[in-house]
Amino acid sequence: MSTVSFLKNIRAALISIAGSLAAICIGLLLVAIFLVAVGRNPVETYIGIFTSAFGGSFAITETFVAATPIMLTALAVAIAGWVGLLNVGAEGQLYLGAIGATMIAITIPNAPSWQMIPAMFVVACLFGAVWSGVPAILRAKFGVNETIVTLLLNYVALLLVEFLIHGPWQDPSSSSWPQTMAFSDAAQLPHLFASRVHPGLFIGIVMAVFFAFLIPMTKPGFIIRVIGGNPKAAAYAHLPVVKYIIISMLVSGAIAAIAGFGQVSAIEGRLRSGISPGYGYTGFLVCWLARHNPLAIIIVSIFVGGLLSGADSLQLSTKLPFATVNIMQGTIFLTLLMFENIIQRFSSATVEAKTPEANI
Amino acid sequence: MNKFIFLAAAFIAWGLQLFYPTVSLAVEQKSQPLKIGFLYVGPIADNGWNYAQELGRQYVEKSLGNKVETIFAENIGENAEAERVMEKMIAQGAKLIFATSFGYLEPVERVAKRHPDIIFMQLSRTTDIKNIGNYFYWQYEPFYLSGIVAGRMTKSNKIGFVASHPIPPIVQSINAFALGAQSVNPKAKVKVVWTNTWVDPPIEVEAAKGLIDTGIDVLAFDQSDSQSIVKTAEDNNVYIIGCYSDVHQFAPKRWLTGACCNWGLFYAKVAQAVINHNWKPGVTHCSLKNDYVKLASFGPAVSPTIKKEIAVAKNKIANETVSIFHGPLKDREGKMRLAKDQKPDLKWLAEMNWFVPGVEGSLSKGNK
Amino acid sequence: MLSPTAAPAKTKTNNHITSVENMLPNAKQGISIRLESISKRFGNVLANDAVNVNIAAGTVHALLGENGAGKSTLMRILAGYHQPDGGSIKLNGNPVTINSQVQARKLGIGMVHQRLSLVPSLTVLENILLGDSKTSFIIDAKKAYKQISAKMAELGFTFDLFSPVWRLTSAEQQKVEIFKLLWKDAQVLILDEPTSQLSPLEAEEVLSVVRDLASSGRTVILITHHIEEILKFASEITILKNGQSLSTHKASQIKAADLAKLMIDDSVNQIQKIPAKTKNEIYLKLDNISLHQSANNRRLTNINLELLKGEVLGIAGLTGSGQDEIAGILSGQIIPNSGTLYLEGKELPWKVLQDPCLCAAHIPAHQFYGSIPSMSLIDNFLLRDISNKQSLMLNKKHIQEKAEKHINQFQIRPNNPSNLAGNLSGGNLQRMIIARELNKDANLVIAVNPCAGLDMAATQYVLQELRNFANQGKTVVLISPSLDEMLLVSDRIAVVCAGKITGVKDTCEISSESIGLMMGGLE
């Protein structure tokens, strides 16, 4: 049995990988038509993007830097997704994490690093959890649609950041530029490998691996799967549905907040607007491309991080306008999502046909 | 489950393989042209700030020919993204980088510390780092001249100003603009509305319309993009003073003039200095004196008399016979800001966070 | 076995047939149907293997067979949902090709599915107009109402056109479905298990409507495995078995026992009355229970019920009389507004019934509540164990072995425990739920319509298992629309009517007739 199931899994994995690759290739082909139309060599362009994203240690670390917040927010979306909730608010939760971390960094600027970093981490997580806790409680207790609440809270979070950096937290020495004062060295996460890669990446990977183990292998994971699969059946079996929904959303918000913590503490060194060029939304997309699978999220977010970072070469080497970056990324996402459905149908159809005694 | 272990393994293997041959992307040789990177905060098609920068880059390419090679990236946020793009420019061999927006300083500082051999030019902010040069553009000078035009042209004595971020360079421009207007029309008032953004056409248009509703008949602005505001002014029969780029084509009837940048001259000079190995850090003032800022072309409504008046004023400023900000100068709250005979220095200018009398509208809280 | 892939003998020669009028000059006199050697393969499974059925115009023709005998597939081919791999369809002797549901509808063929397709929130009128090709873009409700009421009067249907569908009883909904087909001028009505969710009285109500339709010239095909119903309402019966047509019989010339023998593989005896052990110890007592959503909407009123150890208690009633609410309370899904719970003599809070360890085994009325379609059979079996002694880590090997045991015990097909529950057929899903619930370590089993969708052999097995459970000294509550099932297994039967208990009788003292009267509140 086990070897059969193993082989089956490999087969499904191969179909899925081949499908995704095919989707990317078709996306690239479509973009290639565009590139030829504007007089560029598509092969050279793509080699440029690839080198810019993965060629050499600097390129790879920059890809990881872009992938880190995407990975964390994608995980946040996945955690809510496992209990059947749609958390569109990772972006807002990321900002709240940034606010929480900043609050500690600027209120106790002289604290040593061993106090500062954990305090920033905890408060960031708490803030993020509050931001996702509101929709969670509204959902669990009053049945309010969490999709809309989380989405709208994104705008509130953004405005909150704008208020803070234009108002009470504005750095008096920055000539009215809307940003907080720079964090002390103690409040900056250490960088690794002489690059901008910071521990957030490993938090993301460890979390993903942890959930990859928790969800299929443990009792709480099973309860989460049941609630996500059929909340009515979970209530039927007297499983603690409300408790799990709220806890999942809190954890979801906290993980998205870690992304914000990483952005202010390790990348920017202060809170300013634009710390996230939509990482939360990209994370949402990545989570769906990865089908909510935590290990796939690691890989997809690194791929998407590479796409974001590698697209620089479109401007720098190929000398195409910035809009080309959007066109390329949009086309590839679109083909991937379209193929997602087609692959799923194809693989489930083949599995069905192989089942010896299908029922009619 | 298994498929992801497989995938992860494949990915790691591939990653390792990439690390082994340490790829050096660009092996530069001495004889090669100087590679210059330009970092733009918005799209070059904005007909404003970034377009002016792009014209400057094109000028550099044209005037220095095969001695230089330029690369640029548009729409780069003033955040961690800028850091990455600069690193990539350096990886491509850029030796000189122009960071053409106020908020780039923090990323520039971080990149500059890592690459002491690369020269960075940061706009409008000063720093101690040795390989960062700073340049300030005294746009307030052409704004003062524009203010004279506005002061002459206004009938209602109300002039509108759609302002972006309340930072010193912008405050300087608004104050100079008001002083220019008042120099020929003491009753002129300048009404300021902040948008808190460099580019956001809907917000800009809304702000412009709001000002027009209060009865202004001349409108100025300092947003990065021009088209929407200039067209709004034309459509509402309000005179318009441009900014950064000369876009009189959008307001054929109502265009007066504009406070423009002339980056090409300056950039070419910096590039030449780097090529000659005599570049030094320090502050460059882009002013009417060295022609790094200038006045745009005049519109049809501006009479020859006014044009003459402007030419005279311009010469006085360029020759430094007259200083726009000269003591005694009080702010609108009555506080003495510049004593009699005191000369405005860079520090004084860089800390300007108050309005001269005759300017209406708030300045953001943090500045008071 | 035939190889259907070898012969794609589609009758594509009849392209000239476009309209009903052309080929059915005497539509009013009914349509006879001739299905000749129809074959259909899904993957490796031969669902229909050269099936031959002849259906006379103006009759009720029953298709009888176990789960998976190929009844539904055959009818879905006739209704245009599937295309056959081989064989031909003749209507009134003319060969036709049915490529789509639209074409089937043009030919006057309509099908009511086991799962009704009405929109609960819309009114009956709106549901009838829905998907009606006669409806123009702008709906003229007045005109439509007039036409529809006229048609209803003509056919003898009565239901409130302006009532939302969710307010109708299951029988009324079933009738609305049938009327929808007639409104679209269907001459051939295919009904897939129309009575599986109905009480016997309701079933009778619906089936007499069906019989009247047949006598007025329409052809009705009934898919079912209720032998009694068939003998009463159908004129001819075709038995399908393993995808093949076995034989056709006149209802007047065959006995129930013979049909049962033909239908199932190993001829089994009629379900035997299982002797009850008399016990008088009370396990659970519901004392003066009331349940209401609002003051005007009373769902249960002053219910007193004692469940004895070692007994099977049947609860009979028309749909919506309160038996589902009692099941909900006993299984901990619903907490009543007032009343007291006694468990083995002790007064206890209602929460006890929600404790995952103490709670009852529960076969729910709807399979959806008791299963997670997106998860494997292993996980579905785990659902009941999860809160008991389950440790933090799941022991994959152990739970898989357990799942395999259940699958073999209840003959769930396909028998791969990693298969998703959502891929099971209705009957197999029901087996899965029963297997899990009957293996739960519980003192009380609540079985609501446990044999829905099961064939005769499986039904007998399940009823026997329920009986065995009681014989071990435990308590079973059986709620089923089939009085026969309850009479066979139960020691006592409680009858509910309009949220009240109208009587509790020992099974040996009563007949189905007297229960029927009590259910209607007449005794």
PDB file of N, CA and C in Angstrom, chain C residues 269-326:
ATOM      1  N   ASN C 269     -33.023 -14.310   2.777  1.00  0.00           N
ATOM      2  CA  ASN C 269     -34.376 -14.395   3.290  1.00  0.00           C
ATOM      3  C   ASN C 269     -34.900 -13.002   3.540  1.00  0.00           C
ATOM      4  N   GLN C 270     -36.191 -12.887   3.616  1.00  0.00           N
ATOM      5  CA  GLN C 270     -36.773 -11.643   4.057  1.00  0.00           C
ATOM      6  C   GLN C 270     -36.190 -11.339   5.427  1.00  0.00           C
ATOM      7  N   ILE C 271     -36.094 -10.037   5.724  1.00  0.00           N
ATOM      8  CA  ILE C 271     -35.508  -9.657   7.015  1.00  0.00           C
ATOM      9  C   ILE C 271     -36.338 -10.287   8.127  1.00  0.00           C
ATOM     10  N   GLN C 272     -35.646 -10.988   8.958  1.00  0.00           N
ATOM     11  CA  GLN C 272     -36.344 -11.680  10.028  1.00  0.00           C
ATOM     12  C   GLN C 272     -36.551 -10.780  11.224  1.00  0.00           C
ATOM     13  N   LYS C 273     -37.661 -10.944  11.842  1.00  0.00           N
ATOM     14  CA  LYS C 273     -37.920 -10.225  13.087  1.00  0.00           C
ATOM     15  C   LYS C 273     -36.903 -10.710  14.114  1.00  0.00           C
ATOM     16  N   ILE C 274     -36.189  -9.765  14.668  1.00  0.00           N
ATOM     17  CA  ILE C 274     -35.138 -10.145  15.601  1.00  0.00           C
ATOM     18  C   ILE C 274     -35.687 -10.085  17.016  1.00  0.00           C
ATOM     19  N   PRO C 275     -35.586 -11.106  17.747  1.00  0.00           N
ATOM     20  CA  PRO C 275     -36.203 -11.136  19.074  1.00  0.00           C
ATOM     21  C   PRO C 275     -35.608 -10.081  19.996  1.00  0.00           C
ATOM     22  N   ALA C 276     -36.477  -9.436  20.710  1.00  0.00           N
ATOM     23  CA  ALA C 276     -36.037  -8.400  21.624  1.00  0.00           C
ATOM     24  C   ALA C 276     -35.885  -8.957  23.021  1.00  0.00           C
ATOM     25  N   LYS C 277     -34.837  -8.535  23.689  1.00  0.00           N
ATOM     26  CA  LYS C 277     -34.689  -8.909  25.087  1.00  0.00           C
ATOM     27  C   LYS C 277     -35.360  -7.827  25.913  1.00  0.00           C
ATOM     28  N   THR C 278     -36.213  -8.205  26.762  1.00  0.00           N
ATOM     29  CA  THR C 278     -36.923  -7.185  27.537  1.00  0.00           C
ATOM     30  C   THR C 278     -36.068  -6.730  28.703  1.00  0.00           C
ATOM     31  N   LYS C 279     -35.929  -5.396  28.773  1.00  0.00           N
ATOM     32  CA  LYS C 279     -35.180  -4.778  29.872  1.00  0.00           C
ATOM     33  C   LYS C 279     -35.974  -3.562  30.297  1.00  0.00           C
ATOM     34  N   ASN C 280     -35.864  -3.191  31.529  1.00  0.00           N
ATOM     35  CA  ASN C 280     -36.627  -2.045  31.978  1.00  0.00           C
ATOM     36  C   ASN C 280     -35.788  -0.945  32.586  1.00  0.00           C
ATOM     37  N   GLU C 281     -34.460  -1.122  32.541  1.00  0.00           N
ATOM     38  CA  GLU C 281     -33.592  -0.115  33.133  1.00  0.00           C
ATOM     39  C   GLU C 281     -33.544   1.119  32.228  1.00  0.00           C
ATOM     40  N   ILE C 282     -33.753   2.299  32.812  1.00  0.00           N
ATOM     41  CA  ILE C 282     -33.765   3.519  31.998  1.00  0.00           C
ATOM     42  C   ILE C 282     -32.337   4.013  31.814  1.00  0.00           C
ATOM     43  N   TYR C 283     -31.956   4.236  30.538  1.00  0.00           N
ATOM     44  CA  TYR C 283     -30.632   4.807  30.286  1.00  0.00           C
ATOM     45  C   TYR C 283     -30.712   6.328  30.285  1.00  0.00           C
ATOM     46  N   LEU C 284     -31.648   6.858  29.515  1.00  0.00           N
ATOM     47  CA  LEU C 284     -31.707   8.320  29.352  1.00  0.00           C
ATOM     48  C   LEU C 284     -33.162   8.737  29.391  1.00  0.00           C
ATOM     49  N   LYS C 285     -33.405   9.869  30.030  1.00  0.00           N
ATOM     50  CA  LYS C 285     -34.780  10.331  30.113  1.00  0.00           C
ATOM     51  C   LYS C 285     -34.846  11.796  29.731  1.00  0.00           C
ATOM     52  N   LEU C 286     -35.740  12.116  28.800  1.00  0.00           N
ATOM     53  CA  LEU C 286     -36.009  13.516  28.455  1.00  0.00           C
ATOM     54  C   LEU C 286     -37.279  13.904  29.189  1.00  0.00           C
ATOM     55  N   ASP C 287     -37.202  14.954  30.038  1.00  0.00           N
ATOM     56  CA  ASP C 287     -38.326  15.295  30.874  1.00  0.00           C
ATOM     57  C   ASP C 287     -38.858  16.670  30.491  1.00  0.00           C
ATOM     58  N   ASN C 288     -40.040  16.677  29.907  1.00  0.00           N
ATOM     59  CA  ASN C 288     -40.757  17.924  29.631  1.00  0.00           C
ATOM     60  C   ASN C 288     -39.942  18.902  28.770  1.00  0.00           C
ATOM     61  N   ILE C 289     -39.506  18.377  27.632  1.00  0.00           N
ATOM     62  CA  ILE C 289     -38.636  19.168  26.744  1.00  0.00           C
ATOM     63  C   ILE C 289     -39.470  20.053  25.824  1.00  0.00           C
ATOM     64  N   SER C 290     -39.070  21.289  25.723  1.00  0.00           N
ATOM     65  CA  SER C 290     -39.693  22.157  24.715  1.00  0.00           C
ATOM     66  C   SER C 290     -38.605  22.859  23.914  1.00  0.00           C
ATOM     67  N   LEU C 291     -38.920  23.063  22.647  1.00  0.00           N
ATOM     68  CA  LEU C 291     -37.955  23.733  21.774  1.00  0.00           C
ATOM     69  C   LEU C 291     -38.732  24.674  20.873  1.00  0.00           C
ATOM     70  N   HIS C 292     -38.339  25.907  20.863  1.00  0.00           N
ATOM     71  CA  HIS C 292     -39.026  26.846  19.968  1.00  0.00           C
ATOM     72  C   HIS C 292     -38.052  27.929  19.539  1.00  0.00           C
ATOM     73  N   GLN C 293     -38.221  28.353  18.285  1.00  0.00           N
ATOM     74  CA  GLN C 293     -37.394  29.455  17.791  1.00  0.00           C
ATOM     75  C   GLN C 293     -37.986  30.768  18.235  1.00  0.00           C
ATOM     76  N   SER C 294     -39.310  30.833  18.226  1.00  0.00           N
ATOM     77  CA  SER C 294     -40.000  32.010  18.737  1.00  0.00           C
ATOM     78  C   SER C 294     -41.280  31.503  19.383  1.00  0.00           C
ATOM     79  N   ALA C 295     -42.006  32.404  20.010  1.00  0.00           N
ATOM     80  CA  ALA C 295     -43.209  31.982  20.718  1.00  0.00           C
ATOM     81  C   ALA C 295     -44.198  31.304  19.770  1.00  0.00           C
ATOM     82  N   ASN C 296     -44.231  31.769  18.534  1.00  0.00           N
ATOM     83  CA  ASN C 296     -45.207  31.220  17.580  1.00  0.00           C
ATOM     84  C   ASN C 296     -44.700  29.974  16.881  1.00  0.00           C
ATOM     85  N   ASN C 297     -43.404  29.790  16.898  1.00  0.00           N
ATOM     86  CA  ASN C 297     -42.830  28.688  16.142  1.00  0.00           C
ATOM     87  C   ASN C 297     -42.328  27.618  17.100  1.00  0.00           C
ATOM     88  N   ARG C 298     -43.258  26.805  17.574  1.00  0.00           N
ATOM     89  CA  ARG C 298     -42.893  25.742  18.515  1.00  0.00           C
ATOM     90  C   ARG C 298     -42.525  24.505  17.727  1.00  0.00           C
ATOM     91  N   ARG C 299     -41.333  24.009  17.969  1.00  0.00           N
ATOM     92  CA  ARG C 299     -40.924  22.822  17.220  1.00  0.00           C
ATOM     93  C   ARG C 299     -41.106  21.567  18.042  1.00  0.00           C
ATOM     94  N   LEU C 300     -40.933  21.681  19.363  1.00  0.00           N
ATOM     95  CA  LEU C 300     -41.213  20.542  20.243  1.00  0.00           C
ATOM     96  C   LEU C 300     -41.964  21.077  21.459  1.00  0.00           C
ATOM     97  N   THR C 301     -42.997  20.336  21.885  1.00  0.00           N
ATOM     98  CA  THR C 301     -43.777  20.790  23.037  1.00  0.00           C
ATOM     99  C   THR C 301     -43.876  19.655  24.065  1.00  0.00           C
ATOM    100  N   ASN C 302     -43.371  19.920  25.239  1.00  0.00           N
ATOM    101  CA  ASN C 302     -43.521  19.012  26.390  1.00  0.00           C
ATOM    102  C   ASN C 302     -43.250  17.547  26.049  1.00  0.00           C
ATOM    103  N   ILE C 303     -42.089  17.301  25.554  1.00  0.00           N
ATOM    104  CA  ILE C 303     -41.728  15.920  25.187  1.00  0.00           C
ATOM    105  C   ILE C 303     -41.228  15.180  26.422  1.00  0.00           C
ATOM    106  N   ASN C 304     -41.809  14.030  26.684  1.00  0.00           N
ATOM    107  CA  ASN C 304     -41.293  13.130  27.723  1.00  0.00           C
ATOM    108  C   ASN C 304     -40.951  11.821  27.045  1.00  0.00           C
ATOM    109  N   LEU C 305     -39.717  11.411  27.217  1.00  0.00           N
ATOM    110  CA  LEU C 305     -39.309  10.196  26.512  1.00  0.00           C
ATOM    111  C   LEU C 305     -38.293   9.453  27.362  1.00  0.00           C
ATOM    112  N   GLU C 306     -38.505   8.135  27.524  1.00  0.00           N
ATOM    113  CA  GLU C 306     -37.535   7.342  28.268  1.00  0.00           C
ATOM    114  C   GLU C 306     -36.886   6.366  27.303  1.00  0.00           C
ATOM    115  N   LEU C 307     -35.569   6.347  27.318  1.00  0.00           N
ATOM    116  CA  LEU C 307     -34.854   5.374  26.492  1.00  0.00           C
ATOM    117  C   LEU C 307     -34.329   4.284  27.415  1.00  0.00           C
ATOM    118  N   LEU C 308     -34.685   3.044  27.102  1.00  0.00           N
ATOM    119  CA  LEU C 308     -34.288   1.942  27.978  1.00  0.00           C
ATOM    120  C   LEU C 308     -32.995   1.320  27.491  1.00  0.00           C
ATOM    121  N   LYS C 309     -32.294   0.717  28.438  1.00  0.00           N
ATOM    122  CA  LYS C 309     -31.094  -0.020  28.046  1.00  0.00           C
ATOM    123  C   LYS C 309     -31.508  -1.290  27.310  1.00  0.00           C
ATOM    124  N   GLY C 310     -30.798  -1.578  26.245  1.00  0.00           N
ATOM    125  CA  GLY C 310     -31.055  -2.818  25.539  1.00  0.00           C
ATOM    126  C   GLY C 310     -32.247  -2.768  24.617  1.00  0.00           C
ATOM    127  N   GLU C 311     -32.743  -1.582  24.326  1.00  0.00           N
ATOM    128  CA  GLU C 311     -33.893  -1.533  23.411  1.00  0.00           C
ATOM    129  C   GLU C 311     -33.573  -0.726  22.164  1.00  0.00           C
ATOM    130  N   VAL C 312     -34.365  -1.019  21.127  1.00  0.00           N
ATOM    131  CA  VAL C 312     -34.379  -0.148  19.959  1.00  0.00           C
ATOM    132  C   VAL C 312     -35.690   0.603  20.011  1.00  0.00           C
ATOM    133  N   LEU C 313     -35.599   1.938  20.097  1.00  0.00           N
ATOM    134  CA  LEU C 313     -36.807   2.746  20.118  1.00  0.00           C
ATOM    135  C   LEU C 313     -36.945   3.423  18.761  1.00  0.00           C
ATOM    136  N   GLY C 314     -38.072   3.148  18.101  1.00  0.00           N
ATOM    137  CA  GLY C 314     -38.325   3.825  16.835  1.00  0.00           C
ATOM    138  C   GLY C 314     -39.099   5.106  17.089  1.00  0.00           C
ATOM    139  N   ILE C 315     -38.795   6.142  16.348  1.00  0.00           N
ATOM    140  CA  ILE C 315     -39.599   7.357  16.428  1.00  0.00           C
ATOM    141  C   ILE C 315     -40.190   7.596  15.050  1.00  0.00           C
ATOM    142  N   ALA C 316     -41.525   7.516  14.984  1.00  0.00           N
ATOM    143  CA  ALA C 316     -42.189   7.619  13.690  1.00  0.00           C
ATOM    144  C   ALA C 316     -42.914   8.945  13.602  1.00  0.00           C
ATOM    145  N   GLY C 317     -43.049   9.440  12.429  1.00  0.00           N
ATOM    146  CA  GLY C 317     -43.792  10.677  12.234  1.00  0.00           C
ATOM    147  C   GLY C 317     -43.666  11.149  10.806  1.00  0.00           C
ATOM    148  N   LEU C 318     -44.589  12.013  10.416  1.00  0.00           N
ATOM    149  CA  LEU C 318     -44.463  12.619   9.091  1.00  0.00           C
ATOM    150  C   LEU C 318     -43.246  13.523   9.099  1.00  0.00           C
ATOM    151  N   THR C 319     -42.700  13.783   7.916  1.00  0.00           N
ATOM    152  CA  THR C 319     -41.510  14.657   7.867  1.00  0.00           C
ATOM    153  C   THR C 319     -41.829  15.977   8.545  1.00  0.00           C
ATOM    154  N   GLY C 320     -40.903  16.413   9.364  1.00  0.00           N
ATOM    155  CA  GLY C 320     -41.059  17.711  10.009  1.00  0.00           C
ATOM    156  C   GLY C 320     -41.966  17.696  11.217  1.00  0.00           C
ATOM    157  N   SER C 321     -42.255  16.516  11.776  1.00  0.00           N
ATOM    158  CA  SER C 321     -43.131  16.469  12.938  1.00  0.00           C
ATOM    159  C   SER C 321     -42.373  16.666  14.240  1.00  0.00           C
ATOM    160  N   GLY C 322     -41.068  16.661  14.193  1.00  0.00           N
ATOM    161  CA  GLY C 322     -40.292  16.870  15.410  1.00  0.00           C
ATOM    162  C   GLY C 322     -39.283  15.774  15.676  1.00  0.00           C
ATOM    163  N   GLN C 323     -39.316  14.699  14.862  1.00  0.00           N
ATOM    164  CA  GLN C 323     -38.373  13.609  15.124  1.00  0.00           C
ATOM    165  C   GLN C 323     -36.929  14.029  14.880  1.00  0.00           C
ATOM    166  N   ASP C 324     -36.719  14.924  13.885  1.00  0.00           N
ATOM    167  CA  ASP C 324     -35.356  15.383  13.628  1.00  0.00           C
ATOM    168  C   ASP C 324     -34.843  16.220  14.796  1.00  0.00           C
ATOM    169  N   GLU C 325     -35.734  17.016  15.402  1.00  0.00           N
ATOM    170  CA  GLU C 325     -35.339  17.833  16.541  1.00  0.00           C
ATOM    171  C   GLU C 325     -34.977  16.937  17.729  1.00  0.00           C
ATOM    172  N   ILE C 326     -35.754  15.871  17.939  1.00  0.00           N
ATOM    173  CA  ILE C 326     -35.431  14.967  19.041  1.00  0.00           C
ATOM    174  C   ILE C 326     -34.055  14.342  18.806  1.00  0.00           C
TER     175      ILE C 326
END
